[in-house]
GROMACS .gro file of C-alpha atoms in nm:
model
  455
    1MET     CA    1   0.740  -3.520  11.522
    2ILE     CA    2   0.930  -3.276  11.316
    3CYS     CA    3   1.025  -3.084  11.618
    4THR     CA    4   1.160  -3.389  11.787
    5MET     CA    5   1.385  -3.474  11.493
    6SER     CA    6   1.747  -3.456  11.560
    7ALA     CA    7   1.986  -3.233  11.368
    8ALA     CA    8   2.147  -3.534  11.210
    9ALA     CA    9   1.817  -3.653  11.065
   10VAL     CA   10   1.744  -3.311  10.924
   11ALA     CA   11   2.084  -3.305  10.754
   12VAL     CA   12   2.026  -3.642  10.595
   13TRP     CA   13   1.683  -3.535  10.475
   14LEU     CA   14   1.808  -3.220  10.315
   15GLY     CA   15   2.094  -3.410  10.141
   16THR     CA   16   1.845  -3.653   9.994
   17VAL     CA   17   1.634  -3.373   9.855
   18VAL     CA   18   1.928  -3.204   9.701
   19CYS     CA   19   2.046  -3.527   9.533
   20ILE     CA   20   1.697  -3.583   9.386
   21VAL     CA   21   1.680  -3.225   9.252
   22HIS     CA   22   2.024  -3.254   9.102
   23ALA     CA   23   1.946  -3.593   8.940
   24TYR     CA   24   1.622  -3.432   8.792
   25ASP     CA   25   1.819  -3.135   8.651
   26THR     CA   26   2.078  -3.362   8.498
   27LYS     CA   27   1.817  -3.586   8.338
   28HIS     CA   28   1.627  -3.284   8.211
   29SER     CA   29   1.939  -3.131   8.062
   30ALA     CA   30   2.032  -3.460   7.901
   31LEU     CA   31   1.690  -3.484   7.732
   32HIS     CA   32   1.707  -3.123   7.621
   33GLY     CA   33   2.046  -3.179   7.463
   34ARG     CA   34   1.923  -3.490   7.291
   35ASN     CA   35   1.625  -3.300   7.151
   36VAL     CA   36   1.852  -3.021   7.030
   37ARG     CA   37   2.070  -3.279   6.849
   38VAL     CA   38   1.765  -3.439   6.698
   39GLU     CA   39   1.646  -3.097   6.570
   40GLN     CA   40   1.992  -3.013   6.430
   41SER     CA   41   2.008  -3.350   6.242
   42VAL     CA   42   1.657  -3.298   6.098
   43ALA     CA   43   1.763  -2.946   5.980
   44LEU     CA   44   2.077  -3.081   5.821
   45LYS     CA   45   1.868  -3.348   5.632
   46GLN     CA   46   1.631  -3.074   5.514
   47ARG     CA   47   1.922  -2.871   5.390
   48ALA     CA   48   2.064  -3.169   5.208
   49ALA     CA   49   1.733  -3.236   5.050
   50VAL     CA   50   1.705  -2.886   4.933
   51SER     CA   51   2.065  -2.875   4.810
   52ARG     CA   52   1.988  -3.176   4.587
   53ASP     CA   53   1.748  -2.974   4.384
   54VAL     CA   54   1.975  -2.660   4.352
   55VAL     CA   55   2.301  -2.717   4.157
   56THR     CA   56   2.578  -2.481   4.247
   57ILE     CA   57   2.898  -2.491   4.052
   58LEU     CA   58   3.208  -2.363   4.222
   59SER     CA   59   3.565  -2.343   4.087
   60ARG     CA   60   3.802  -2.597   4.223
   61SER     CA   61   4.043  -2.313   4.299
   62HIS     CA   62   3.872  -1.996   4.398
   63ALA     CA   63   4.189  -1.791   4.363
   64ASP     CA   64   4.264  -1.648   4.018
   65ARG     CA   65   4.519  -1.824   3.804
   66ASN     CA   66   4.823  -1.609   3.729
   67VAL     CA   67   5.050  -1.630   3.427
   68TYR     CA   68   5.357  -1.418   3.354
   69PRO     CA   69   5.429  -1.387   2.981
   70SER     CA   70   5.699  -1.159   2.838
   71ALA     CA   71   5.636  -0.871   2.600
   72GLY     CA   72   5.729  -0.948   2.243
   73VAL     CA   73   5.722  -1.325   2.300
   74LEU     CA   74   5.452  -1.560   2.189
   75PHE     CA   75   5.202  -1.643   2.470
   76VAL     CA   76   5.009  -1.969   2.447
   77HIS     CA   77   4.759  -2.090   2.714
   78VAL     CA   78   4.559  -2.404   2.669
   79LEU     CA   79   4.200  -2.430   2.806
   80GLU     CA   80   4.189  -2.797   2.891
   81ARG     CA   81   3.847  -2.964   2.886
   82GLU     CA   82   3.968  -3.213   3.147
   83TYR     CA   83   4.025  -2.921   3.390
   84PHE     CA   84   3.657  -2.819   3.359
   85LYS     CA   85   3.489  -3.165   3.346
   86GLY     CA   86   3.495  -3.196   3.720
   87GLU     CA   87   3.297  -2.873   3.755
   88PHE     CA   88   2.983  -3.015   3.599
   89PRO     CA   89   2.753  -3.261   3.774
   90PRO     CA   90   2.743  -3.554   3.827
   91TYR     CA   91   3.103  -3.463   3.916
   92PRO     CA   92   3.279  -3.770   3.768
   93LYS     CA   93   3.581  -3.912   3.941
   94SER     CA   94   3.919  -3.908   3.790
   95GLY     CA   95   3.948  -4.164   3.515
   96ASP     CA   96   3.574  -4.189   3.450
   97PRO     CA   97   3.483  -4.162   3.077
   98SER     CA   98   3.310  -3.836   3.009
   99ASN     CA   99   3.291  -3.679   2.659
  100ASP     CA  100   3.052  -3.392   2.709
  101PRO     CA  101   3.079  -3.113   2.446
  102ILE     CA  102   3.230  -2.811   2.611
  103THR     CA  103   3.290  -2.468   2.454
  104PHE     CA  104   3.463  -2.162   2.603
  105ASN     CA  105   3.389  -1.795   2.591
  106THR     CA  106   3.675  -1.555   2.682
  107ASN     CA  107   3.656  -1.175   2.734
  108LEU     CA  108   3.833  -0.904   2.921
  109LYS     CA  109   3.676  -0.847   3.256
  110GLY     CA  110   3.420  -0.580   3.233
  111TYR     CA  111   3.434  -0.581   2.851
  112PRO     CA  112   3.259  -0.786   2.584
  113ASP     CA  113   3.568  -0.892   2.400
  114ARG     CA  114   3.939  -0.977   2.449
  115PRO     CA  115   4.237  -0.742   2.418
  116GLY     CA  116   4.348  -0.663   2.068
  117TRP     CA  117   4.669  -0.871   2.093
  118LEU     CA  118   4.495  -1.191   2.235
  119ARG     CA  119   4.323  -1.439   2.010
  120TYR     CA  120   4.126  -1.757   2.077
  121ILE     CA  121   4.056  -2.067   1.882
  122GLN     CA  122   3.870  -2.392   1.944
  123ARG     CA  123   3.812  -2.615   1.641
  124THR     CA  124   3.529  -2.844   1.790
  125PRO     CA  125   3.343  -2.866   2.121
  126HIS     CA  126   3.540  -3.190   2.189
  127SER     CA  127   3.880  -3.030   2.152
  128ASP     CA  128   4.072  -2.792   2.392
  129GLY     CA  129   4.059  -2.421   2.344
  130VAL     CA  130   4.372  -2.213   2.300
  131LEU     CA  131   4.448  -1.840   2.390
  132TYR     CA  132   4.748  -1.710   2.205
  133GLY     CA  133   4.904  -1.379   2.103
  134SER     CA  134   5.199  -1.154   2.146
  135PRO     CA  135   5.172  -0.889   2.415
  136THR     CA  136   5.319  -0.547   2.341
  137ALA     CA  137   5.524  -0.312   2.548
  138GLU     CA  138   5.216  -0.096   2.626
  139HIS     CA  139   5.077  -0.370   2.857
  140ILE     CA  140   5.390  -0.416   3.069
  141GLY     CA  141   5.311  -0.400   3.441
  142LYS     CA  142   4.929  -0.390   3.380
  143PRO     CA  143   4.753  -0.702   3.497
  144THR     CA  144   4.498  -0.826   3.237
  145VAL     CA  145   4.214  -1.023   3.382
  146ILE     CA  146   4.046  -1.263   3.130
  147GLU     CA  147   3.718  -1.422   3.227
  148ILE     CA  148   3.692  -1.774   3.097
  149THR     CA  149   3.343  -1.921   3.087
  150ALA     CA  150   3.305  -2.290   3.004
  151TYR     CA  151   2.964  -2.410   2.862
  152ASN     CA  152   2.856  -2.774   2.892
  153ARG     CA  153   2.651  -2.819   2.576
  154ARG     CA  154   2.482  -3.136   2.713
  155THR     CA  155   2.358  -3.007   3.050
  156PHE     CA  156   2.363  -2.630   2.967
  157GLU     CA  157   2.559  -2.549   3.273
  158THR     CA  158   2.849  -2.305   3.306
  159ALA     CA  159   3.166  -2.267   3.509
  160ARG     CA  160   3.375  -1.947   3.530
  161HIS     CA  161   3.742  -1.895   3.600
  162ASN     CA  162   3.964  -1.591   3.592
  163LEU     CA  163   4.302  -1.585   3.420
  164VAL     CA  164   4.530  -1.302   3.531
  165ILE     CA  165   4.800  -1.217   3.272
  166ASN     CA  166   5.090  -1.026   3.419
  167ILE     CA  167   5.306  -0.895   3.138
  168LYS     CA  168   5.668  -0.850   3.217
  169ALA     CA  169   5.952  -0.687   3.023
  170ALA     CA  170   6.173  -0.909   2.810
  171GLU     CA  171   6.552  -0.900   2.822
  172GLU     CA  172   6.591  -0.779   2.467
  173PHE     CA  173   6.259  -0.627   2.328
  174PRO     CA  174   6.220  -0.630   2.049
  175LEU     CA  175   6.474  -0.868   1.886
  176PRO     CA  176   6.634  -0.670   1.596
  177TYR     CA  177   6.611  -0.944   1.328
  178GLN     CA  178   6.266  -1.084   1.256
  179ALA     CA  179   6.163  -1.342   0.992
  180GLU     CA  180   5.813  -1.456   0.909
  181PHE     CA  181   5.755  -1.797   0.756
  182TYR     CA  182   5.441  -1.918   0.584
  183ILE     CA  183   5.375  -2.289   0.649
  184LYS     CA  184   5.131  -2.441   0.408
  185ASN     CA  185   5.069  -2.783   0.573
  186MET     CA  186   4.960  -2.667   0.922
  187ASN     CA  187   4.665  -2.516   1.092
  188VAL     CA  188   4.704  -2.264   1.371
  189GLU     CA  189   4.598  -2.496   1.655
  190GLU     CA  190   4.841  -2.760   1.530
  191MET     CA  191   5.127  -2.514   1.521
  192LEU     CA  192   5.051  -2.387   1.869
  193ALA     CA  193   5.123  -2.726   2.016
  194SER     CA  194   5.450  -2.710   2.216
  195GLU     CA  195   5.608  -3.016   2.044
  196VAL     CA  196   5.536  -2.886   1.689
  197LEU     CA  197   5.645  -2.527   1.771
  198GLY     CA  198   5.962  -2.660   1.939
  199ASP     CA  199   6.043  -2.867   1.631
  200PHE     CA  200   6.006  -2.572   1.404
  201LEU     CA  201   6.209  -2.342   1.625
  202GLY     CA  202   6.476  -2.614   1.629
  203ALA     CA  203   6.493  -2.628   1.255
  204VAL     CA  204   6.508  -2.246   1.223
  205LYS     CA  205   6.787  -2.242   1.486
  206ASN     CA  206   6.979  -2.504   1.291
  207VAL     CA  207   6.961  -2.284   0.980
  208TRP     CA  208   7.000  -1.938   1.140
  209GLN     CA  209   7.246  -2.031   1.420
  210PRO     CA  210   7.143  -1.746   1.661
  211GLU     CA  211   7.230  -1.719   2.028
  212ARG     CA  212   6.874  -1.627   2.122
  213LEU     CA  213   6.567  -1.724   1.920
  214ASN     CA  214   6.201  -1.655   2.019
  215ALA     CA  215   5.862  -1.707   1.853
  216ILE     CA  216   5.708  -1.362   1.829
  217ASN     CA  217   5.363  -1.431   1.687
  218ILE     CA  218   5.148  -1.688   1.501
  219THR     CA  219   4.868  -1.591   1.272
  220SER     CA  220   4.628  -1.804   1.071
  221ALA     CA  221   4.627  -1.751   0.692
  222LEU     CA  222   4.253  -1.691   0.713
  223ASP     CA  223   4.327  -1.377   0.915
  224ARG     CA  224   4.551  -1.257   0.632
  225GLY     CA  225   4.278  -1.290   0.370
  226GLY     CA  226   4.339  -1.657   0.281
  227ARG     CA  227   4.066  -1.883   0.153
  228VAL     CA  228   3.918  -2.176   0.343
  229PRO     CA  229   4.065  -2.493   0.188
  230LEU     CA  230   3.845  -2.751   0.034
  231PRO     CA  231   3.788  -3.068   0.254
  232ILE     CA  232   3.985  -3.289   0.028
  233ASN     CA  233   4.336  -3.441   0.031
  234ASN     CA  234   4.378  -3.325   0.388
  235LEU     CA  235   4.441  -2.967   0.293
  236LYS     CA  236   4.532  -2.713   0.564
  237GLU     CA  237   4.460  -2.347   0.615
  238GLY     CA  238   4.818  -2.243   0.652
  239VAL     CA  239   4.983  -2.039   0.918
  240TYR     CA  240   5.228  -1.749   0.948
  241VAL     CA  241   5.501  -1.785   1.212
  242MET     CA  242   5.717  -1.487   1.308
  243VAL     CA  243   6.053  -1.551   1.494
  244GLY     CA  244   6.307  -1.305   1.613
  245ALA     CA  245   6.679  -1.350   1.667
  246ASP     CA  246   6.979  -1.147   1.785
  247VAL     CA  247   7.206  -1.214   1.494
  248PRO     CA  248   7.180  -1.120   1.121
  249PHE     CA  249   7.007  -1.344   0.879
  250SER     CA  250   7.197  -1.649   0.745
  251SER     CA  251   7.304  -1.684   0.387
  252CYS     CA  252   7.038  -1.952   0.337
  253LEU     CA  253   6.763  -1.719   0.426
  254ARG     CA  254   6.917  -1.448   0.207
  255GLU     CA  255   6.884  -1.669  -0.092
  256VAL     CA  256   6.525  -1.575  -0.126
  257GLU     CA  257   6.626  -1.225  -0.220
  258SER     CA  258   6.844  -1.332  -0.513
  259PRO     CA  259   6.723  -1.210  -0.858
  260HIS     CA  260   6.696  -1.570  -0.986
  261ASN     CA  261   6.457  -1.679  -0.708
  262GLN     CA  262   6.263  -1.352  -0.728
  263LEU     CA  263   6.207  -1.426  -1.097
  264ARG     CA  264   6.099  -1.782  -1.023
  265CYS     CA  265   5.853  -1.646  -0.764
  266SER     CA  266   5.704  -1.401  -1.009
  267GLN     CA  267   5.649  -1.696  -1.250
  268GLU     CA  268   5.476  -1.885  -0.968
  269MET     CA  269   5.761  -2.136  -0.948
  270GLU     CA  270   5.923  -2.266  -0.635
  271PRO     CA  271   6.260  -2.095  -0.563
  272VAL     CA  272   6.578  -2.295  -0.512
  273ILE     CA  273   6.670  -2.280  -0.143
  274SER     CA  274   6.964  -2.484  -0.010
  275CYS     CA  275   6.823  -2.527   0.339
  276ASP     CA  276   6.479  -2.625   0.244
  277LYS     CA  277   6.544  -2.995   0.299
  278LYS     CA  278   6.593  -2.917   0.675
  279PHE     CA  279   6.220  -2.818   0.687
  280ARG     CA  280   6.073  -3.036   0.418
  281ALA     CA  281   6.040  -3.350   0.638
  282GLN     CA  282   5.769  -3.179   0.859
  283PHE     CA  283   5.705  -2.835   0.737
  284GLN     CA  284   5.622  -2.723   0.382
  285ILE     CA  285   5.740  -2.363   0.365
  286ASP     CA  286   5.636  -2.119   0.089
  287TRP     CA  287   5.969  -1.940   0.042
  288CYS     CA  288   5.814  -1.679  -0.190
  289LYS     CA  289   5.611  -1.546   0.104
  290ILE     CA  290   5.900  -1.520   0.347
  291SER     CA  291   5.956  -1.179   0.504
  292LEU     CA  292   6.293  -1.066   0.647
  293VAL     CA  293   6.286  -0.750   0.851
  294ASP     CA  294   6.584  -0.568   1.016
  295ILE     CA  295   6.435  -0.334   1.277
  296ASN     CA  296   6.756  -0.135   1.294
  297LYS     CA  297   6.703  -0.023   0.932
  298VAL     CA  298   6.334   0.040   0.957
  299VAL     CA  299   6.259   0.416   0.958
  300PRO     CA  300   5.999   0.471   1.239
  301VAL     CA  301   5.689   0.653   1.141
  302TYR     CA  302   5.539   0.872   1.403
  303VAL     CA  303   5.162   0.933   1.381
  304THR     CA  304   5.026   1.219   1.575
  305ARG     CA  305   4.710   1.121   1.748
  306PRO     CA  306   4.470   1.370   1.899
  307GLU     CA  307   4.463   1.362   2.274
  308PRO     CA  308   4.146   1.213   2.392
  309GLY     CA  309   3.916   1.442   2.593
  310THR     CA  310   3.748   1.385   2.919
  311GLY     CA  311   3.433   1.259   2.757
  312ILE     CA  312   3.220   1.519   2.938
  313LEU     CA  313   3.028   1.788   2.735
  314PRO     CA  314   3.102   2.147   2.828
  315GLU     CA  315   2.842   2.314   3.042
  316PHE     CA  316   2.605   2.542   2.848
  317GLY     CA  317   2.396   2.653   3.133
  318GLU     CA  318   2.044   2.544   3.207
  319TYR     CA  319   1.804   2.443   2.929
  320LYS     CA  320   1.556   2.714   2.847
  321PRO     CA  321   1.247   2.578   2.664
  322PRO     CA  322   1.064   2.807   2.420
  323SER     CA  323   0.795   3.030   2.555
  324GLU     CA  324   0.422   2.919   2.533
  325SER     CA  325   0.315   3.233   2.359
  326LEU     CA  326   0.457   3.153   2.014
  327LYS     CA  327   0.375   3.382   1.724
  328SER     CA  328   0.145   3.247   1.452
  329ARG     CA  329   0.303   3.178   1.113
  330ASP     CA  330   0.157   3.244   0.775
  331TYR     CA  331   0.186   2.944   0.549
  332PHE     CA  332   0.025   3.102   0.237
  333SER     CA  333   0.356   3.183   0.082
  334ASP     CA  334   0.471   2.828   0.140
  335PHE     CA  335   0.153   2.708  -0.026
  336LEU     CA  336   0.212   2.922  -0.332
  337VAL     CA  337   0.572   2.802  -0.361
  338THR     CA  338   0.504   2.432  -0.325
  339LEU     CA  339   0.159   2.384  -0.496
  340ALA     CA  340   0.036   2.692  -0.682
  341VAL     CA  341   0.338   2.760  -0.896
  342PRO     CA  342   0.391   2.400  -1.016
  343SER     CA  343   0.020   2.364  -1.089
  344ALA     CA  344   0.018   2.687  -1.291
  345VAL     CA  345   0.319   2.580  -1.497
  346ALA     CA  346   0.163   2.239  -1.564
  347LEU     CA  347  -0.161   2.396  -1.671
  348VAL     CA  348   0.015   2.631  -1.920
  349LEU     CA  349   0.204   2.339  -2.073
  350PHE     CA  350  -0.124   2.141  -2.102
  351PHE     CA  351  -0.285   2.421  -2.307
  352ILE     CA  352   0.015   2.457  -2.530
  353LEU     CA  353   0.014   2.084  -2.604
  354GLY     CA  354  -0.368   2.074  -2.668
  355TYR     CA  355  -0.350   2.366  -2.908
  356THR     CA  356  -0.061   2.212  -3.094
  357MET     CA  357  -0.233   1.870  -3.132
  358CYS     CA  358  -0.604   1.979  -3.189
  359CYS     CA  359  -0.592   2.327  -3.347
  360ARG     CA  360  -0.293   2.285  -3.576
  361ARG     CA  361  -0.405   1.985  -3.770
  362GLU     CA  362  -0.391   2.011  -4.157
  363GLY     CA  363  -0.686   1.789  -4.239
  364VAL     CA  364  -0.749   1.559  -4.543
  365GLU     CA  365  -0.865   1.833  -4.777
  366LYS     CA  366  -0.558   2.039  -4.727
  367ARG     CA  367  -0.345   1.736  -4.771
  368ASN     CA  368  -0.520   1.652  -5.100
  369MET     CA  369  -0.470   2.008  -5.217
  370GLN     CA  370  -0.095   1.991  -5.155
  371THR     CA  371  -0.067   1.649  -5.321
  372PRO     CA  372  -0.002   1.630  -5.697
  373ASP     CA  373  -0.294   1.508  -5.915
  374ILE     CA  374  -0.095   1.228  -6.072
  375GLN     CA  375  -0.021   1.081  -5.732
  376LEU     CA  376  -0.388   1.097  -5.641
  377VAL     CA  377  -0.485   0.923  -5.963
  378HIS     CA  378  -0.243   0.648  -5.897
  379HIS     CA  379  -0.358   0.604  -5.546
  380SER     CA  380  -0.721   0.588  -5.649
  381SER     CA  381  -0.658   0.336  -5.929
  382ILE     CA  382  -0.474   0.111  -5.685
  383GLN     CA  383  -0.760   0.122  -5.435
  384LYS     CA  384  -1.017   0.039  -5.710
  385SER     CA  385  -0.812  -0.254  -5.838
  386THR     CA  386  -0.765  -0.393  -5.489
  387LYS     CA  387  -1.144  -0.372  -5.417
  388GLU     CA  388  -1.221  -0.538  -5.748
  389LEU     CA  389  -0.982  -0.831  -5.686
  390ARG     CA  390  -1.123  -0.884  -5.346
  391SER     CA  391  -1.479  -0.901  -5.484
  392MET     CA  392  -1.380  -1.142  -5.759
  393SER     CA  393  -1.203  -1.370  -5.514
  394LYS     CA  394  -1.528  -1.388  -5.306
  395ASN     CA  395  -1.744  -1.487  -5.603
  396ARG     CA  396  -1.530  -1.756  -5.771
  397GLU     CA  397  -1.660  -2.123  -5.757
  398ILE     CA  398  -1.336  -2.312  -5.774
  399SER     CA  399  -1.157  -2.395  -5.456
  400TRP     CA  400  -0.792  -2.328  -5.407
  401PRO     CA  401  -0.561  -2.597  -5.560
  402LEU     CA  402  -0.388  -2.839  -5.332
  403SER     CA  403  -0.031  -2.784  -5.427
  404THR     CA  404   0.017  -2.988  -5.757
  405LEU     CA  405  -0.306  -3.185  -5.744
  406PRO     CA  406  -0.565  -3.127  -6.015
  407VAL     CA  407  -0.888  -2.944  -5.935
  408PHE     CA  408  -1.106  -3.166  -6.173
  409ASN     CA  409  -1.132  -3.525  -6.276
  410PRO     CA  410  -0.905  -3.577  -6.586
  411VAL     CA  411  -1.118  -3.868  -6.713
  412SER     CA  412  -1.477  -3.742  -6.663
  413GLY     CA  413  -1.400  -3.374  -6.660
  414GLU     CA  414  -1.616  -3.334  -6.353
  415VAL     CA  415  -1.550  -3.011  -6.173
  416VAL     CA  416  -1.465  -3.046  -5.809
  417PRO     CA  417  -1.724  -2.843  -5.597
  418PRO     CA  418  -1.581  -2.554  -5.405
  419ILE     CA  419  -1.457  -2.616  -5.054
  420HIS     CA  420  -1.584  -2.285  -4.905
  421PRO     CA  421  -1.916  -2.121  -4.949
  422ASP     CA  422  -1.946  -1.797  -5.141
  423ASN     CA  423  -1.967  -1.579  -4.836
  424TYR     CA  424  -1.635  -1.711  -4.698
  425GLU     CA  425  -1.336  -1.484  -4.704
  426THR     CA  426  -1.103  -1.675  -4.940
  427THR     CA  427  -0.820  -1.440  -4.891
  428SER     CA  428  -0.758  -1.578  -4.541
  429MET     CA  429  -0.737  -1.939  -4.662
  430PRO     CA  430  -0.395  -2.097  -4.611
  431LEU     CA  431  -0.197  -2.182  -4.921
  432MET     CA  432  -0.115  -2.536  -4.806
  433GLN     CA  433  -0.432  -2.723  -4.708
  434THR     CA  434  -0.447  -3.045  -4.522
  435GLN     CA  435  -0.683  -3.345  -4.577
  436ALA     CA  436  -0.855  -3.251  -4.249
  437ASN     CA  437  -0.987  -2.932  -4.412
  438LEU     CA  438  -1.127  -3.110  -4.717
  439GLN     CA  439  -1.450  -3.246  -4.570
  440ASN     CA  440  -1.644  -3.157  -4.894
  441GLN     CA  441  -1.369  -3.259  -5.127
  442ILE     CA  442  -1.462  -3.544  -5.365
  443THR     CA  443  -1.208  -3.812  -5.389
  444ILE     CA  444  -1.059  -3.834  -5.740
  445PRO     CA  445  -1.040  -4.193  -5.868
  446GLN     CA  446  -0.710  -4.286  -6.025
  447GLN     CA  447  -0.731  -4.396  -6.398
  448ARG     CA  448  -0.535  -4.704  -6.484
  449PRO     CA  449  -0.392  -4.695  -6.838
  450SER     CA  450  -0.477  -4.983  -7.081
  451GLY     CA  451  -0.250  -5.165  -7.312
  452LYS     CA  452  -0.064  -5.488  -7.357
  453TRP     CA  453   0.211  -5.368  -7.146
  454TYR     CA  454  -0.020  -5.333  -6.844
  455SER     CA  455  -0.202  -5.618  -6.674
   0.00000   0.00000   0.00000
């Protein structure tokens, strides 16, 4: 039958088989792709389930934040809590109320603390932190990387950022005329606010009239040895603000150096400054603590510092331990010096002291022989009289009188019996007796006088 098939029939049959095989391959590949997609979706769900348990905090901007302060000019960088709130779960949206306590830790990368010119302050965990300071010319062109670590005190989670400080040279560094003011009614974080600092520089510029005026540095009074104020009457710590200008000091600022104002300052009185009213509305300045420095007149002092070494000890060769065959040492001489000699000295002193105290005693007989006879007679008579008086006091039958009370009945003449027995030591009886001690005392009746004048 197959042999009798025509060529056309064979061609049709082969085409049908090829179509069926192609359709099977297409269906199988579709099922395989569907299974792969299902497996991928299951794997993604498992990863999502695992990622819910593990909290990973990443910075919103992985790149380091760069700032470019100038040398000799005050640098202020505020660490805003709002910037770090979105880094802690549950990742609140913008505008959601969140008041978690957040504190900051700042340090130079690779070191435990900040550079010497950079300070940090944060008053409470619910306030922003502030980095401030005045970079010096030594740091020009050297990028300073500060690691900023934020701590969420509620969830105990952290987030870390890097702040790269690129210090550049100023146009005029340093400014030749510098004045430092002490402001009594401000704290350092209040003075670092841009609005407050701008108002103060505006008041100084109005008094000084310079072409260029910069804030050089701000220091808390506590860093200068000041005392922490009492929490009453809204007292402040105080802050020192140094500003620099390119023109000499004005006549108003020079008034502090007058002899009259110096005398008032020595008497702890406020000096009379004509331009004080321009600051009084917002800033209370202690004019006795103002400092005016002209750098052109300052004599530089050069301190020679030793050049630091490489920090590597010189090579002394290989270590040679002592040999195992050590010579024996005789400690007998050490024993004599440390124990025998002090013991011998102590023993000699003991014998000398014993001979002096025991063998050199005079004795009673020798003392009596050296005492005059009249003195011995007086001493003997005094002893005999004392013994006789003591024996007589023991044998008397009348008790001691009670102050001014009589010892017998004035009417009947009856003698009051003694209080103490004969064998009692009467010399130890108190002079003032109380009624509690008179158990054997007979009550003396009071005699009433007779006569017509008495009823």
